[in-house]
Structure formats: structure tokens, C-alpha cells
Coordinates of C-alpha atoms and ligand atoms in Angstrom, one line a residue:
M915 CA -17.9 -17.7 -50.8
S916 CA -16.3 -17.4 -54.9
Q917 CA -12.4 -14.3 -54.9
T918 CA -14.6 -11.8 -56.2
Q919 CA -17.2 -11.9 -53.1
F920 CA -14.4 -12.3 -51.0
D921 CA -13.7 -8.9 -49.1
K922 CA -10.3 -8.2 -48.5
K923 CA -9.8 -4.9 -46.8
S924 CA -11.6 -6.6 -44.0
Q925 CA -8.1 -8.3 -43.3
A926 CA -5.4 -6.4 -42.0
W927 CA -3.2 -8.3 -44.5
S928 CA -5.7 -9.0 -47.0
A929 CA -3.9 -8.5 -49.9
L930 CA -2.0 -11.4 -50.6
F931 CA -5.1 -14.1 -50.2
S932 CA -7.7 -15.8 -51.8
E933 CA -10.5 -16.9 -49.6
P934 CA -11.1 -15.8 -46.0
M935 CA -10.9 -18.4 -43.0
S936 CA -13.8 -20.6 -42.5
D937 CA -15.2 -20.2 -39.0
L938 CA -14.3 -22.9 -36.9
V939 CA -11.2 -21.2 -37.7
K940 CA -11.0 -17.7 -37.1
R941 CA -12.6 -18.8 -33.5
Y942 CA -9.4 -21.1 -33.6
T943 CA -7.1 -19.1 -34.4
A944 CA -8.5 -16.0 -32.0
S945 CA -7.7 -14.2 -29.3
V946 CA -9.4 -11.5 -28.2
F947 CA -12.1 -13.3 -26.2
F948 CA -9.1 -14.1 -23.7
D949 CA -7.0 -11.1 -24.3
K950 CA -8.8 -8.4 -24.3
R951 CA -8.2 -8.2 -20.6
L952 CA -4.1 -5.8 -22.3
W953 CA -6.3 -3.6 -22.9
Q954 CA -4.9 -0.7 -20.6
A955 CA -1.1 -2.1 -21.1
D956 CA -2.0 -2.1 -25.0
I957 CA -3.2 1.0 -25.0
A958 CA -0.3 2.7 -22.7
G959 CA 2.0 1.0 -25.1
S960 CA 0.9 2.2 -28.4
L961 CA 0.4 5.9 -26.5
A962 CA 4.4 5.5 -26.4
H963 CA 5.4 4.3 -29.4
A964 CA 3.3 6.9 -30.9
E965 CA 4.8 9.5 -28.6
M966 CA 8.2 8.3 -30.1
L967 CA 8.0 8.1 -33.3
C968 CA 6.8 11.8 -32.9
H969 CA 9.9 12.6 -30.9
Q970 CA 12.1 11.0 -34.1
G971 CA 9.8 13.1 -36.4
I972 CA 8.8 9.5 -37.9
L973 CA 5.4 10.9 -37.1
S974 CA 3.6 14.6 -37.7
S975 CA 2.1 16.2 -34.3
D976 CA -1.1 16.0 -35.3
D977 CA -1.4 12.7 -36.2
Q978 CA 0.6 11.6 -32.3
A979 CA -2.3 14.7 -31.0
A980 CA -4.8 12.1 -32.9
I981 CA -3.7 8.8 -31.9
A982 CA -4.1 10.2 -28.2
R983 CA -7.4 11.8 -28.5
G984 CA -8.9 8.4 -30.7
M985 CA -7.1 6.1 -27.8
A986 CA -8.4 8.3 -24.9
Q987 CA -12.1 7.6 -26.8
I988 CA -11.2 3.8 -27.0
S989 CA -10.1 3.8 -22.9
A990 CA -13.6 5.1 -21.8
E991 CA -14.8 2.7 -24.5
I992 CA -14.0 -0.3 -23.1
E993 CA -14.5 1.1 -19.7
A994 CA -17.9 2.1 -20.0
G995 CA -18.4 -1.2 -21.3
Q996 CA -19.3 -0.3 -24.8
F997 CA -16.7 -1.5 -27.2
D998 CA -17.3 -3.6 -29.8
W999 CA -15.3 -7.0 -29.5
Q1000 CA -14.8 -8.2 -33.0
L1001 CA -13.5 -12.3 -33.3
D1002 CA -13.1 -11.3 -36.9
L1003 CA -10.1 -8.6 -35.6
E1004 CA -8.6 -11.7 -33.5
D1005 CA -7.0 -9.6 -30.7
V1006 CA -7.0 -7.5 -28.6
H1007 CA -4.3 -5.4 -30.5
L1008 CA -6.4 -5.2 -34.2
N1009 CA -9.3 -4.5 -32.6
I1010 CA -8.3 -1.7 -31.0
E1011 CA -6.0 -0.8 -34.2
A1012 CA -9.0 -1.1 -36.6
R1013 CA -11.6 1.3 -34.1
L1014 CA -7.8 3.2 -34.0
T1015 CA -8.7 4.0 -37.7
Q1016 CA -12.2 3.7 -37.2
L1017 CA -11.8 6.8 -35.5
V1018 CA -8.8 9.4 -36.4
G1019 CA -8.0 8.4 -39.8
D1020 CA -4.9 7.7 -41.4
A1021 CA -3.2 8.6 -38.4
G1022 CA -4.2 5.6 -36.9
K1023 CA -2.6 3.3 -39.9
R1024 CA 0.3 5.4 -39.9
L1025 CA 0.8 4.1 -35.4
H1026 CA 1.3 0.7 -36.4
T1027 CA 5.2 2.0 -38.3
G1028 CA 8.6 0.7 -36.5
R1029 CA 6.3 -2.5 -34.8
S1030 CA 5.2 -5.2 -35.2
R1031 CA 2.6 -7.7 -33.1
N1032 CA 5.6 -9.7 -32.0
D1033 CA 6.9 -6.8 -30.1
Q1034 CA 3.5 -5.8 -29.4
V1035 CA 1.7 -8.2 -27.3
A1036 CA 5.4 -9.5 -26.0
T1037 CA 5.0 -5.5 -24.0
D1038 CA 1.5 -5.6 -23.1
V1039 CA 1.5 -9.1 -20.7
R1040 CA 5.3 -7.9 -19.3
L1041 CA 3.3 -4.6 -19.2
W1042 CA 0.2 -6.3 -17.3
L1043 CA 2.4 -8.6 -15.7
R1044 CA 4.1 -6.0 -13.8
S1045 CA 1.2 -4.7 -12.8
E1046 CA -0.2 -7.7 -11.1
I1047 CA 3.1 -9.0 -9.8
D1048 CA 2.7 -5.6 -7.5
L1049 CA -1.2 -6.4 -7.1
I1050 CA 0.2 -9.8 -5.3
N1051 CA 2.7 -8.5 -3.6
A1052 CA 0.5 -6.4 -1.9
L1053 CA -1.5 -9.8 -0.9
L1054 CA 1.0 -11.2 0.2
R1055 CA 2.1 -8.6 2.7
E1056 CA -1.4 -8.3 4.3
L1057 CA -1.8 -12.0 4.6
Q1058 CA 1.5 -12.1 6.6
L1059 CA 0.8 -9.3 8.4
A1060 CA -2.4 -11.6 9.0
L1061 CA -0.8 -14.2 10.5
V1062 CA 1.5 -12.3 12.3
D1063 CA -0.9 -10.8 14.3
V1064 CA -1.8 -13.9 14.9
A1065 CA 1.4 -15.5 16.0
E1066 CA 2.0 -12.5 18.6
R1067 CA -1.7 -12.8 19.7
H1068 CA -0.4 -17.1 20.8
V1069 CA 3.6 -17.1 21.1
A1070 CA 2.9 -18.4 24.7
V1071 CA 0.6 -20.7 22.8
I1072 CA 1.7 -24.5 22.7
L1073 CA 0.6 -26.6 20.0
P1074 CA 2.2 -29.9 20.3
G1075 CA 5.3 -29.7 17.1
F1076 CA 4.8 -32.7 14.9
T1077 CA 7.2 -34.3 12.8
H1078 CA 6.1 -37.2 10.8
L1079 CA 2.8 -36.3 11.9
Q1080 CA 3.8 -37.7 14.9
V1081 CA 4.5 -35.6 18.9
A1082 CA 7.8 -34.5 18.6
Q1083 CA 8.7 -31.4 20.8
P1084 CA 6.0 -28.0 22.2
V1085 CA 6.8 -25.1 19.5
S1086 CA 4.2 -21.7 20.0
F1087 CA 1.8 -21.3 18.1
G1088 CA 3.3 -18.5 17.0
H1089 CA 6.3 -20.1 16.1
H1090 CA 4.3 -22.5 14.0
L1091 CA 2.7 -19.5 12.1
L1092 CA 5.6 -17.5 11.9
A1093 CA 7.5 -20.2 10.0
Y1094 CA 4.3 -19.8 7.3
V1095 CA 5.3 -15.9 7.0
E1096 CA 8.9 -16.5 6.3
M1097 CA 7.2 -19.4 3.0
F1098 CA 5.7 -15.8 2.0
S1099 CA 8.1 -13.5 2.6
R1100 CA 10.1 -15.5 0.7
D1101 CA 7.6 -16.0 -2.7
A1102 CA 7.3 -11.7 -1.9
E1103 CA 11.4 -12.1 -2.3
R1104 CA 11.2 -14.4 -5.6
L1105 CA 8.3 -11.9 -7.1
T1106 CA 9.9 -9.0 -7.1
D1107 CA 13.2 -10.7 -8.6
V1108 CA 10.9 -11.7 -11.3
R1109 CA 9.6 -8.5 -11.8
R1110 CA 12.1 -7.1 -12.5
R1111 CA 13.1 -9.2 -15.8
T1112 CA 9.2 -9.1 -16.5
N1113 CA 10.2 -4.9 -16.9
R1114 CA 12.2 -4.9 -19.9
L1115 CA 10.5 -3.9 -23.0
P1116 CA 11.0 -5.7 -26.4
L1117 CA 8.9 -3.1 -28.2
G1118 CA 11.0 -1.6 -31.5
S1119 CA 12.0 -5.3 -32.0
A1120 CA 9.4 -5.5 -34.6
A1121 CA 8.5 -8.9 -36.6
L1122 CA 11.9 -10.3 -35.5
A1123 CA 14.6 -8.4 -36.9
G1124 CA 14.8 -4.7 -35.9
T1125 CA 12.9 -2.3 -37.6
T1126 CA 14.8 0.5 -40.5
Y1127 CA 13.0 3.0 -38.7
P1128 CA 15.4 5.1 -36.2
L1129 CA 13.5 4.2 -33.2
D1130 CA 15.0 5.6 -29.1
R1131 CA 13.6 2.6 -27.7
E1132 CA 15.2 3.8 -24.2
R1133 CA 12.5 6.8 -24.7
V1134 CA 9.6 4.1 -24.7
A1135 CA 11.5 2.3 -21.6
R1136 CA 11.4 5.3 -19.7
T1137 CA 7.7 6.1 -20.5
L1138 CA 6.5 2.9 -19.6
G1139 CA 8.4 3.4 -16.4
M1140 CA 10.6 -0.1 -17.7
V1141 CA 13.9 1.3 -15.6
D1142 CA 15.6 -0.6 -13.1
E1143 CA 16.4 1.1 -10.0
Q1144 CA 18.9 4.0 -10.3
G1145 CA 16.1 4.6 -13.2
Q1146 CA 18.1 3.4 -15.8
P1147 CA 16.0 2.3 -19.2
Q1148 CA 15.6 -1.5 -19.5
V1149 CA 15.3 -2.5 -22.9
C1150 CA 15.4 -6.0 -24.1
Q1151 CA 18.9 -6.3 -26.1
N1152 CA 18.0 -8.8 -28.6
S1153 CA 15.6 -8.3 -31.6
L1154 CA 15.4 -12.3 -32.2
D1155 CA 14.1 -13.6 -28.6
A1156 CA 12.8 -10.2 -27.4
V1157 CA 10.0 -11.0 -29.6
S1158 CA 9.7 -15.3 -27.9
D1159 CA 10.3 -15.2 -24.5
R1160 CA 8.3 -16.2 -22.1
D1161 CA 10.7 -16.6 -19.8
F1162 CA 9.3 -14.0 -17.0
A1163 CA 6.1 -15.5 -18.0
I1164 CA 7.6 -19.2 -16.9
E1165 CA 8.8 -18.3 -13.7
F1166 CA 6.2 -16.2 -12.7
T1167 CA 4.0 -19.4 -12.9
A1168 CA 7.0 -21.1 -11.0
A1169 CA 7.1 -18.7 -8.3
A1170 CA 3.1 -18.2 -8.4
S1171 CA 3.1 -21.8 -7.6
L1172 CA 4.9 -22.5 -5.3
C1173 CA 3.6 -19.5 -2.8
M1174 CA 0.5 -22.0 -3.9
V1175 CA 2.3 -24.5 -2.3
H1176 CA 2.6 -23.0 0.7
I1177 CA -0.9 -21.7 0.8
S1178 CA -2.2 -25.4 0.0
R1179 CA 1.0 -27.1 2.7
L1180 CA -1.4 -24.1 5.3
S1181 CA -4.0 -25.2 4.0
E1182 CA -3.8 -29.1 5.1
E1183 CA -2.8 -27.5 9.0
L1184 CA -6.4 -26.3 8.9
I1185 CA -8.3 -28.5 7.7
L1186 CA -6.5 -30.9 10.6
W1187 CA -7.1 -29.2 12.9
M1188 CA -10.0 -28.2 12.8
S1189 CA -11.1 -31.8 12.9
Q1190 CA -13.4 -33.4 15.8
N1191 CA -9.5 -35.8 16.1
F1192 CA -7.4 -32.2 17.0
G1193 CA -9.7 -29.5 17.9
F1194 CA -7.2 -26.9 17.7
I1195 CA -8.7 -24.0 16.2
K1196 CA -12.1 -23.6 14.0
I1197 CA -12.2 -20.7 10.9
A1198 CA -15.9 -18.5 10.8
D1199 CA -18.2 -20.2 9.5
R1200 CA -18.4 -17.9 6.1
F1201 CA -15.2 -20.3 5.0
T1202 CA -17.4 -23.5 5.3
T1203 CA -19.8 -25.2 3.9
G1204 CA -22.9 -27.7 5.3
S1205 CA -23.1 -31.2 4.1
S1206 CA -26.6 -31.9 2.4
I1207 CA -26.9 -34.4 4.2
M1208 CA -25.1 -34.8 7.2
P1209 CA -26.4 -31.5 9.6
Q1210 CA -23.6 -31.6 12.0
K1211 CA -20.8 -30.7 9.4
K1212 CA -18.8 -27.7 9.2
N1213 CA -16.2 -28.2 5.9
P1214 CA -13.4 -26.7 5.8
D1215 CA -14.3 -26.0 2.1
V1216 CA -12.4 -22.9 1.9
P1217 CA -8.8 -24.3 3.0
E1218 CA -9.3 -27.9 0.4
L1219 CA -10.1 -25.7 -2.9
A1220 CA -7.2 -23.8 -1.7
R1221 CA -5.1 -27.2 -1.7
G1222 CA -7.0 -28.2 -4.8
K1223 CA -7.1 -25.1 -6.8
T1224 CA -2.9 -25.5 -6.1
G1225 CA -2.2 -28.6 -8.5
R1226 CA -3.9 -26.0 -11.1
V1227 CA -1.8 -23.9 -10.5
V1228 CA 0.7 -26.0 -11.2
G1229 CA -0.3 -27.5 -13.9
H1230 CA 0.0 -23.9 -15.5
L1231 CA 3.6 -23.9 -14.9
M1232 CA 3.4 -27.4 -16.5
G1233 CA 1.7 -26.4 -19.9
L1234 CA 3.7 -23.0 -20.1
I1235 CA 7.6 -24.8 -19.6
T1236 CA 6.4 -27.3 -22.3
L1237 CA 5.0 -24.3 -24.6
M1238 CA 7.5 -22.7 -25.7
K1239 CA 10.6 -26.3 -25.4
G1240 CA 10.0 -26.8 -29.0
Q1241 CA 9.6 -23.7 -30.4
P1242 CA 12.1 -22.3 -32.5
L1243 CA 13.4 -18.5 -32.7
A1244 CA 11.7 -16.3 -33.1
Y1245 CA 8.2 -15.3 -33.0
N1246 CA 5.0 -17.8 -33.2
K1247 CA 1.0 -18.7 -33.0
D1248 CA 2.0 -21.1 -30.3
N1249 CA 2.7 -18.4 -27.8
Q1250 CA -0.4 -17.3 -28.5
E1251 CA -1.3 -19.8 -25.5
D1252 CA 1.2 -17.8 -23.0
K1253 CA -2.1 -16.5 -22.3
E1254 CA -4.4 -18.4 -20.5
P1255 CA -2.1 -20.0 -18.1
L1256 CA -1.2 -16.7 -16.8
F1257 CA -4.0 -15.3 -16.7
D1258 CA -5.4 -17.6 -15.0
T1259 CA -2.0 -18.5 -12.4
V1260 CA -3.4 -14.9 -11.5
D1261 CA -6.4 -14.4 -10.6
T1262 CA -6.2 -17.7 -8.7
L1263 CA -4.0 -16.8 -6.5
K1264 CA -4.8 -13.3 -5.7
D1265 CA -8.1 -14.4 -5.0
T1266 CA -6.2 -16.5 -2.2
L1267 CA -4.6 -14.3 -1.5
R1268 CA -7.0 -12.4 -0.5
I1269 CA -9.5 -15.2 0.8
F1270 CA -7.2 -16.6 3.8
A1271 CA -5.9 -13.7 4.3
E1272 CA -9.4 -12.5 5.5
M1273 CA -9.9 -16.1 6.5
I1274 CA -7.2 -16.2 9.3
G1275 CA -7.0 -12.2 10.5
G1276 CA -10.1 -11.8 9.9
Q1277 CA -11.6 -8.6 8.2
N1278 CA -11.5 -4.6 9.5
D1279 CA -14.5 -3.9 11.7
P1280 CA -14.8 0.0 10.7
A1281 CA -17.1 1.3 13.9
T1282 CA -13.9 -0.1 15.5
G1283 CA -10.8 -0.5 13.6
Q1284 CA -10.0 -3.8 15.2
K1285 CA -10.5 -7.3 13.2
S1286 CA -12.4 -9.8 14.1
G1287 CA -14.0 -13.1 12.9
G1288 CA -10.1 -14.9 11.8
I1289 CA -9.4 -17.9 13.3
T1290 CA -9.9 -18.7 17.0
V1291 CA -7.4 -21.4 18.8
N1292 CA -7.9 -23.4 21.9
P1293 CA -4.6 -23.5 23.9
E1294 CA -6.3 -26.7 25.6
A1295 CA -6.5 -29.0 23.0
M1296 CA -3.3 -27.9 21.5
E1297 CA -1.7 -28.6 25.3
Q1298 CA -3.3 -30.8 26.4
A1299 CA -2.8 -32.4 22.4
A1300 CA 1.1 -32.1 23.5
R1301 CA 0.4 -33.5 26.9
K1302 CA -0.2 -36.6 25.1
G1303 CA 3.2 -37.3 23.1
Y1304 CA 6.0 -37.6 25.2
A1305 CA 7.4 -34.2 23.5
T1306 CA 9.6 -33.9 26.4
A1307 CA 11.6 -36.4 26.7
T1308 CA 14.2 -34.6 24.6
D1309 CA 13.9 -32.1 27.5
L1310 CA 15.0 -35.2 29.8
A1311 CA 17.9 -35.7 27.8
D1312 CA 20.3 -32.8 27.3
Y1313 CA 19.2 -32.0 31.1
L1314 CA 21.0 -35.9 31.3
V1315 CA 24.0 -33.8 28.7
K1316 CA 23.9 -31.0 30.5
K1317 CA 25.0 -34.1 34.1
G1318 CA 27.8 -35.2 32.0
L1319 CA 26.0 -38.0 29.9
P1320 CA 27.5 -38.5 26.2
F1321 CA 24.2 -37.7 24.4
R1322 CA 23.8 -41.0 22.7
D1323 CA 23.4 -42.3 26.8
A1324 CA 21.1 -40.3 27.2
H1325 CA 19.0 -41.0 24.4
E1326 CA 19.0 -44.6 25.4
T1327 CA 18.7 -43.8 28.9
V1328 CA 15.1 -41.4 28.3
A1329 CA 14.0 -44.4 25.5
H1330 CA 13.9 -46.0 28.5
A1331 CA 12.1 -44.5 30.1
V1332 CA 9.4 -43.3 27.9
K1333 CA 9.0 -47.5 27.5
A1334 CA 8.0 -47.4 31.7
A1335 CA 6.0 -44.2 31.8
Q1336 CA 3.8 -45.9 28.2
A1337 CA 3.7 -48.5 30.3
Q1338 CA 1.4 -46.8 33.7
Q1339 CA 0.1 -44.7 30.6
L1340 CA 1.5 -41.7 31.8
D1341 CA 3.9 -38.9 31.2
L1342 CA 7.0 -38.3 31.6
S1343 CA 6.4 -35.7 34.4
E1344 CA 3.6 -37.9 35.8
L1345 CA 6.6 -40.7 37.7
P1346 CA 7.7 -40.0 40.8
L1347 CA 10.8 -38.6 40.9
A1348 CA 12.3 -42.1 42.4
T1349 CA 10.7 -44.1 39.7
L1350 CA 12.9 -41.4 37.4
Q1351 CA 16.1 -41.8 39.3
Q1352 CA 15.9 -45.5 39.0
F1353 CA 16.7 -44.6 35.0
H1354 CA 19.7 -42.8 36.6
P1355 CA 20.3 -41.4 40.0
Q1356 CA 21.0 -38.1 38.5
I1357 CA 18.4 -37.4 38.2
E1358 CA 16.7 -34.9 40.4
A1359 CA 13.4 -32.6 41.6
D1360 CA 14.6 -30.0 39.2
V1361 CA 13.4 -32.2 36.5
F1362 CA 10.2 -31.6 36.6
E1363 CA 10.5 -27.8 35.7
V1364 CA 12.6 -29.8 32.6
L1365 CA 10.2 -32.0 31.7
S1366 CA 7.4 -29.5 31.9
L1367 CA 5.6 -27.5 28.5
R1368 CA 6.2 -24.9 28.6
G1369 CA 9.8 -25.2 30.7
S1370 CA 10.4 -27.1 27.6
L1371 CA 9.2 -23.8 25.1
N1372 CA 11.2 -21.5 26.9
A1373 CA 14.6 -23.9 27.0
R1374 CA 14.9 -23.4 22.9
N1375 CA 15.9 -20.2 22.9
T1376 CA 18.6 -20.0 20.3
L1377 CA 18.2 -17.8 17.0
G1378 CA 15.3 -19.3 15.6
G1379 CA 14.1 -21.1 18.0
T1380 CA 10.3 -21.6 19.8
A1381 CA 10.9 -20.2 22.9
P1382 CA 8.6 -17.0 23.8
A1383 CA 11.4 -14.2 23.9
Q1384 CA 12.9 -15.5 20.0
V1385 CA 9.0 -15.5 19.3
Q1386 CA 8.6 -12.1 20.1
T1387 CA 11.8 -10.8 18.7
Q1388 CA 10.6 -12.5 15.3
I1389 CA 7.6 -10.8 15.1
A1390 CA 9.5 -6.9 15.8
R1391 CA 11.5 -7.9 13.0
H1392 CA 8.6 -9.4 10.6
R1393 CA 6.9 -5.9 11.4
A1394 CA 10.2 -3.2 10.8
R1395 CA 10.2 -5.8 7.4
L1396 CA 6.7 -5.1 6.7
A1397 CA 5.8 -2.3 7.7
Ligands
LIG1629 N1 -2.6 -12.3 -30.3 C1 -1.1 -12.6 -31.0 C2 -0.1 -13.5 -29.5 O1 -1.1 -12.9 -28.6 C3 -0.7 -11.2 -31.3 C4 0.4 -11.8 -31.6 C5 0.1 -11.6 -33.3 N2 1.5 -12.0 -33.7 C6 1.3 -12.6 -34.9 N3 2.9 -13.1 -36.0 N4 0.9 -13.4 -35.8 O2 0.5 -13.9 -29.3

């Protein structure tokens, strides 16, 4: 194409350029096909900016009204799927601005006064992520409630607690589930903390150095709800940092990765528990698939995929943090690469939380108001497994300590008893009293309560322990916290 054929008007910065981008370069540099999902944030940011420009006397109220009118139409077009997104216009910002100018003329061209795409995009991503964090926290709450519901129904169900995946001590199944509630509550705390640093306004930093117009950045922050708990406007205080900071995206992805890791650990347990070798639980058929060759199979696809998708989210964290490491101040085009990993992290986490809340807690039945179709528990299988592994050996040692033995001696004594029981393929509680007394004369008939799984469970009645009374206390605490 010759220079004379090159239509300079079609590019936002055209006057200086003597040749157009090739199609390959356009495709390589454009972001519109993924960043268009920022459109609502982009429009909200523009409207707040225009309102402030008008308030400061930089933009006429006619222009402001025209911009508001144009943006309302653009919103409607996008919502109706009628907006013509153009690769030639590179990104969401230029697409919307070009359409605005088409609709309202010069007012549209004045919107970009005192701002740059650098502070614009940083603002858009923050606004978008802020609302996604709110949605994720709501989903995290649902998942915690589902776990608390199932925990409450199974406070007294005995599960073999494992260390090293070897039977260790009996625990309440409810207690085990509440361990995950603790993890997810920390995830929610972390996200709330990330939200505070996300909810700060870069706009008004312009390209990198601030602007010559008398902007009121705090006004824009207030309009956009970028305020702290006391209602004070939260504005990024250094223009260079404001346009290039993506810490909030990185820490969000770190928090999301950790949350996925928690989901992944839970997935691993669900997969083990529902295998034939354990047979502890069942998950509803709609979360499993069959095998194309083995007719007997029901595979735990959902937990397996969640475990797999955890790798993908952790990968996004690596991608984002690596994206930043070599960048000089201030904005660099590298930052356009922040979006896809961030979007995919949000999508993956949201879908996973939603599906887990339903898989564990079941679906709401509108007819009864009750939930059904969550995990089903086989208490007998759990208890039987607990009985196999000498899960109350520690209780016998503690019993001897209470009779005056030093713990290390008690531990050794019980090891001998376990060895003898193993040789006869019996549980400690199945040994006759006389046999037990050979290991220590102070063992009396009350030992059998101590050696029972339920006795063991009830005895761990300290704060954070697995005794049903403690688990009930924790359930009440979680319910109050999640109310
Ligand atoms: N699409 C760009 C991004 O996502 C917008 C900012 C472009 N700024 C620039 N100076 N080229 O980062």
C-alpha cells in the first residue's frame, strides 16, 4: 500500500505514521477480543471522569450530557450483542471511544482530556476485579455453608483420622469438614484484604506523569466507590506507580491459587473416600462420568478436574508475576498480558466454587426448601476403617499417664500391646483384660471405654479438638460468622 492510500484517520494516533500495521501485527497487538469484557468498568470510569471534568469546568455540561447519552446507547448495544467490536480499534477503550464519537461527535473526542489509556486500563481492571472479588466471596460463603451443613449432620460420625495416610486417631467427620471451612474462611479474609488494595484509583495519572488539567481525583474515586471503610476516597498517590502497578492482580491470583489448592486437597480426599477401597462417601451421579469401556465405572471427574485446574491457576500466578519482573517504569505494553490469566483465574475459581458448593451441599429443592443431592456418607465404612488401625493406641498411653507413668514409658508399653494384638489380628479393645494387664498391672476394666472409638473422640474436648461438643461449638461460631 502506498503512503497516499493509507487512511491516517483510521488510527487514533495516525498523523505521525507513514504506513499501516500489517494484519499480523494488528492481530498480535490487539486485545479487544478478550478485554471487551471490561466494557462496563470502562464506561463507568469514563462517566465518572466526564462528570468530574464538567464539575471542574474542563468540559461543558452539554458535552457531559452528550457523553452520558452516548454511553447509555453503547451499553444497550453491547448488552443486546449489537455492538460492532473491531480489531482495527485494538482494544475495548478505543472501540468504545470511537463509537461514542460516532454517536455524539466532538463531545466524544473531548472525553479523553486529562487521561490516557494507561490510567484508564488500570482503573478498568481494578473496577472489574473488585466486583469479581465480591462475587467470589459470596461463592466462598456458599461453599462454607454447605460444608457446615454436612458437618452438622455428621458431628458424631467417626472417621479414621490419618497422618501419612495411615490410620492415626479417630476424628469426627464433621470436624474433618470444618478443617476446610477454616481454609476457605482464610481465603475469604485474604480476598477481602486484596480488595482493599484493588479498590484504589489510578485515573488522573494520565500516561505516567499526571496531567496539566485541574482534575479532582478524589471526586472520581468517590463516584466509583473507591473509598475505604470510613468512606475516605482511595487514590493511587504516585502517577508512575499507578499506571504500572499490577500487584493487586498478582496478589489476587496468589489468593485464588491458594483457594484452588484447598479445593484440590479436598478433591483428593473426595476421590479417595469414594474409591472402592474406602467406600466412605458417594457423590451424586451428575458429578461423575462413566467409562466408555468399563461398564462398572463411576469416575469422580469433577474433583479430578478441579485438582487439575488448580495447576492452571497456579500457572497464571507464575505468568503474572513473571510478566512484571523485568518491566521498567512506567506503563509497558507487556501489561496487556495481565488480562487473560486474570480472567481465566476468575472464571475457573468461580465455576469451581459453585460446583463444589452444590456437589457437597446439594441443590435447593424449591418445593421443600431443603437441599438434596449433596454427598452421602457411609458411617459404618468409616468406623470400620477406624477400628482397623489401632486408632485408640494413644488413648491407652494417655490412660497410663493418668495412672502415673511418664508418657515415654506409656508409649513404649502400648507399643508392646499393639504388637501383641497385631499378632492375634485383634484390636486393642478385643484383648481380654488379663492380657492387657500383662503389659501394665494398673490397667483396669475402665480401659475399655478409653479404647472405644467414641470414648477416644469424646475425650478430645479441648478448644479446637474433635470431641462432638467442640465441633458443635465451632459450627455455632461459623454459623454466626457466616450469617
Ligand atoms: N490494551 C492496553 C492494555 O491492556 C491498553 C493500554 C494501552 N496503552 C498504551 N500506551 N498502548 O494494557
